[in-house]
Structures are given as structure tokens and as C-alpha cells.
Tab-separated table of C-alpha atoms in Angstrom:
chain	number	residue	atom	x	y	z
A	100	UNK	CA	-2.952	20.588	3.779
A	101	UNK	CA	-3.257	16.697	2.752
A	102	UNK	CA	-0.234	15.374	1.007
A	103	UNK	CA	-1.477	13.993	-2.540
A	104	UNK	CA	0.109	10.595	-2.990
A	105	UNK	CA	0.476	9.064	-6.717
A	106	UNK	CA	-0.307	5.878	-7.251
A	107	UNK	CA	-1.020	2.796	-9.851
A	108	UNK	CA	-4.402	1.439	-10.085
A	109	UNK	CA	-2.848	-1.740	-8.809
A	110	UNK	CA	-1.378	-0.189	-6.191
A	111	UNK	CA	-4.524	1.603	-5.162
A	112	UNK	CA	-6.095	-1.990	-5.218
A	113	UNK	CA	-3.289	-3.521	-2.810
A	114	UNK	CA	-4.291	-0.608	-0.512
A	115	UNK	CA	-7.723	-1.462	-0.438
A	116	UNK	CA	-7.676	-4.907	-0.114
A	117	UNK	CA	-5.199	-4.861	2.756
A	118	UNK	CA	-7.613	-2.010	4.108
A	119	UNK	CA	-10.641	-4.874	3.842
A	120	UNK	CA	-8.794	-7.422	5.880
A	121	UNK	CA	-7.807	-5.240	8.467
A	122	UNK	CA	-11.051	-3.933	8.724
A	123	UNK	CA	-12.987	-7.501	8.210
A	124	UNK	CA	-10.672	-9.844	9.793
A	125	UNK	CA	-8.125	-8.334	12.434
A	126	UNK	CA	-10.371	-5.951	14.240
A	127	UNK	CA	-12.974	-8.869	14.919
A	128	UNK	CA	-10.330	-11.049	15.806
A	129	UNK	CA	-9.453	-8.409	18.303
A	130	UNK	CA	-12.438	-7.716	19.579
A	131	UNK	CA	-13.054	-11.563	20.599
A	132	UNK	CA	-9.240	-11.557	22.387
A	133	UNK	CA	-10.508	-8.283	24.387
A	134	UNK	CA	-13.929	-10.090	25.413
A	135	UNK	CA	-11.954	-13.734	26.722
A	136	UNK	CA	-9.463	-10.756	28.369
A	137	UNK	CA	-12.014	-8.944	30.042
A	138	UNK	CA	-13.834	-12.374	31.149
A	139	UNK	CA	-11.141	-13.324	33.117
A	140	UNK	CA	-12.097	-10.948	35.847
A	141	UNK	CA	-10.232	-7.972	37.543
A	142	UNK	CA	-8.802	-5.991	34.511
A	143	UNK	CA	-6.251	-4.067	36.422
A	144	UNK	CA	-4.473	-6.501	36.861
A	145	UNK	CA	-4.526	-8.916	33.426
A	146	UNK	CA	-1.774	-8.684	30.984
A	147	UNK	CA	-3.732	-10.216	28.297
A	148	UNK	CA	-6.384	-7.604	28.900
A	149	UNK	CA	-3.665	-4.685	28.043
A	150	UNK	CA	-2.263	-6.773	25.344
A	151	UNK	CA	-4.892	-7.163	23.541
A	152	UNK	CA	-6.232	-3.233	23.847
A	153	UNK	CA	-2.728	-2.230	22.861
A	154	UNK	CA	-3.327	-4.429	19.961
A	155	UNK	CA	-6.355	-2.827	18.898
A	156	UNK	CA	-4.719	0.658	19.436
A	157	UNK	CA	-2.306	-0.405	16.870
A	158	UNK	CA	-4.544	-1.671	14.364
A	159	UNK	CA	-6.911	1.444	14.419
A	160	UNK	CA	-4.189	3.673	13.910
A	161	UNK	CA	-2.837	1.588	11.028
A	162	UNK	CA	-6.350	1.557	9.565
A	163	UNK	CA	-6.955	5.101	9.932
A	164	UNK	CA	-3.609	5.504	8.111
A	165	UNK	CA	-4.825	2.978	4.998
A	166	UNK	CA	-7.945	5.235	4.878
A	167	UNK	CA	-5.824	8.728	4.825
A	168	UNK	CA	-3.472	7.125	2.257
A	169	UNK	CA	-6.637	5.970	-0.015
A	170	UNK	CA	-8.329	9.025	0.092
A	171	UNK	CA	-5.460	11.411	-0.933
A	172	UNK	CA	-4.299	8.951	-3.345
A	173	UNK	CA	-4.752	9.728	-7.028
A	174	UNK	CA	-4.586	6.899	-10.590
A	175	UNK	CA	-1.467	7.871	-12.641
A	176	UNK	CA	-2.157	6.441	-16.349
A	177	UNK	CA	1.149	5.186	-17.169
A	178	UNK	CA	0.386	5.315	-20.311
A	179	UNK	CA	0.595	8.831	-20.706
A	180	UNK	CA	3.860	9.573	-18.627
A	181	UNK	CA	6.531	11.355	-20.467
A	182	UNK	CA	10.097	9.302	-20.714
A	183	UNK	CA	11.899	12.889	-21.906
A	184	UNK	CA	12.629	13.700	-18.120
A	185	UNK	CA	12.438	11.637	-15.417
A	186	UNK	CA	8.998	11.584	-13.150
A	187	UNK	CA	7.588	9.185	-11.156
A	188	UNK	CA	6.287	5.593	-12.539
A	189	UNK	CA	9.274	5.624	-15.385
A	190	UNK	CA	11.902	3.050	-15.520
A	191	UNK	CA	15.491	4.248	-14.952
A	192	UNK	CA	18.554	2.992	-16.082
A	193	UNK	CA	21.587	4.363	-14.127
A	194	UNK	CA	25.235	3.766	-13.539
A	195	UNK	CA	26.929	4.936	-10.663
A	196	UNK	CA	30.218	6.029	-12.604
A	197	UNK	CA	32.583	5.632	-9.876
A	198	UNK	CA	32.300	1.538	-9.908
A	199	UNK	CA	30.454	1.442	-13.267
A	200	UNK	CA	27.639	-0.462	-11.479
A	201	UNK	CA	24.444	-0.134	-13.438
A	202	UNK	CA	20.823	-0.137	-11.684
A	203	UNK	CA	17.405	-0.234	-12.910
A	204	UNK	CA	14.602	1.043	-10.910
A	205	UNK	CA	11.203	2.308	-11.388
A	206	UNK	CA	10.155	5.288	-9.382
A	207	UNK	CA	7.061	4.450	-7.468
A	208	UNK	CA	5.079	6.039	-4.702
A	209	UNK	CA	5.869	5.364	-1.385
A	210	UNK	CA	2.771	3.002	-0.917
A	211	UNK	CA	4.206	0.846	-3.720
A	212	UNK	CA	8.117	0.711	-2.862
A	213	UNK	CA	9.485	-2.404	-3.197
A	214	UNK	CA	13.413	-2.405	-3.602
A	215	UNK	CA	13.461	-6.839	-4.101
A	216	UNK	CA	11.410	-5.739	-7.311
A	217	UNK	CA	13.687	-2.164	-8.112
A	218	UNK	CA	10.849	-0.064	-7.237
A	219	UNK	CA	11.933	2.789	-5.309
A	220	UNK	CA	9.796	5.825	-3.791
A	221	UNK	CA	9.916	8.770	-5.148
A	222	UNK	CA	10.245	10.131	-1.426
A	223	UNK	CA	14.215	8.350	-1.437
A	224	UNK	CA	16.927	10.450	-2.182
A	225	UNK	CA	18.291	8.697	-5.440
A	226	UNK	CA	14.665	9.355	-6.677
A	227	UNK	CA	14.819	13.018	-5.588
A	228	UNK	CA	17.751	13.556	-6.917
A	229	UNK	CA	17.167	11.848	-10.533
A	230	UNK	CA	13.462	13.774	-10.880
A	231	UNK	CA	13.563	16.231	-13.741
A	232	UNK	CA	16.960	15.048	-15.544
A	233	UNK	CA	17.515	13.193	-18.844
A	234	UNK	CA	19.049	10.766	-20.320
A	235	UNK	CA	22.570	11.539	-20.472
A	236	UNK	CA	23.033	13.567	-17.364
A	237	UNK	CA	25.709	13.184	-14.468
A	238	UNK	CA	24.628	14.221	-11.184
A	239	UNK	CA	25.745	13.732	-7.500
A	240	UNK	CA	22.934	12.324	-5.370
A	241	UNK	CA	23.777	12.466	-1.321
A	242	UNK	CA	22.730	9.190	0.358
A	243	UNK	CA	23.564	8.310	4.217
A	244	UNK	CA	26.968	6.565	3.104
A	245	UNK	CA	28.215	9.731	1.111
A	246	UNK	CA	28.112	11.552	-2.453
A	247	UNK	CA	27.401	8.750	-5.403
A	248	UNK	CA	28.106	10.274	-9.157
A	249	UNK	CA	25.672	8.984	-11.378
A	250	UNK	CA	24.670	8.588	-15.091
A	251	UNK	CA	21.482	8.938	-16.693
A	252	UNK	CA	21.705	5.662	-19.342
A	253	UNK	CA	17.795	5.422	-20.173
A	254	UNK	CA	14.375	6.501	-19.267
A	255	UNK	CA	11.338	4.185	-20.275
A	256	UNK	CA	7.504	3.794	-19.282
């Protein structure tokens, strides 16, 4: 069973883009560094011969992965998501109530996770453990440094 990722249409873009230049650019690029490797004679014995194969190795299974990701990837209008409870693509106001810190985030799909920009995956465990509340709530969310209470402040699009 393929794992249905949700993504923006700019996201979905980024994906394919970076897909193109993989595709268009690196794995040519490689394929020249394996022909001057393998044109340097006896190839059991070259370094820059296994280099550059391990290279390629690497890149093919990061393409393969871009592809997987595009095809099971489906457009969330943002337009239409509902700010009652929290889902993914909404905007989150919270404030961890034991320091009174408050954090904004928007809960993104994995693919678009960016925490420099507050954009968190919905795979994280804050995001798992905010999913399906509402503004107002307290809840407990279990992170790798311990329990951290947390209130709901706002939801927005």
C-alpha cells in the first residue's frame, strides 16, 4: 500500500523541478565522471572509478524517491481547509503553558517542512499531537526531551 502524501501546488512544483535537475543535470554529469574513470584503465583498482558509481547509486535512488513522492502526492486547495480543528496546511498558534512561550507553525507535509520558515510536518510529534483539537484546548504532546503542556491560542488558513 503507497503512502498518500499531501501537498501544496507549490510544493508539488519544488518536487518537480528538483526532480528535472537531477534528472537533466546530475546524472549526465555523472555519467561523464564514470567515462574519464573508466578511461583511466584497470577499474579494479581506481578510486575515482568507485567514487563516481557510488555517486550514481546515490543519485538514482534519490531520483527514484522524487518520482515515488510525486506520484503518491495529491493538491490540497487551501482554500477550502477547515480552521474549526486543526489539519494539515492550517496555521497554529500555540503556547507551551509551562514557560508561556508562544509558537506559530503551519502544518505541512513532510516534502515541504521547513522549521527556519515554522513549517512543520505533519509526520512530527507536536503536529500529531495538535491534529483534530481546537482552539482552546490543553494537551500534553511527548517530544524526545519530555512531556510539553500546550495551548491551543488560534487556528487560521
Amino acid at each position: 500500500m503507497t503512502k498518500v502524501s499531501y501537498i501544496t501546488e507549490e510544493g508539488l512544483q519544488k518536487l518537480k523541478d528538483e526532480l528535472e535537475r537531477l534528472v537533466n543535470i546530475e546524472r549526465p554529469g555523472i555519467s561523464i565522471l564514470i567515462a574519464e574513470a573508466r578511461d583511466k584503465g584497470d577499474l579494479t583498482e581506481n578510486a575515482e572509478y568507485e567514487a563516481a558509481k557510488e555517486a550514481q547509486a546515490m543519485l538514482e535512488m534519490k531520483i527514484s524517491k522524487l518520482q515515488d513522492t510525486i506520484a503518491t502526492s495529491r493538491i490540497i486547495d487551501g482554500s477550502r481547509i477547515d480552521t474549526d480543528r486543526i489539519q494539515i496546511m492550517n496555521k497554529i498558534k500555540i503556547r507551551n503553558t509551562r514557560n508561556n512561550a508562544t509558537m506559530e507553525y503551519t502544518i505541512v507535509s513532510d516534502s515541504e517542512a521547513d522549521l527556519k520558515n515554522g513549517k512543520i510536518a505533519v509526520s512530527t510529534p507536536i503536529a500529531k499531537g495538535l491534529i483534530g483539537k481546537k482552539v482552546g484546548d490543553h494537551v500534553e504532546i511527548k517530544v524526545p526531551s519530555g512531556m510539553i503542556p500546550f495551548e491551543i491560542i488560534e487556528i487560521s488558513r
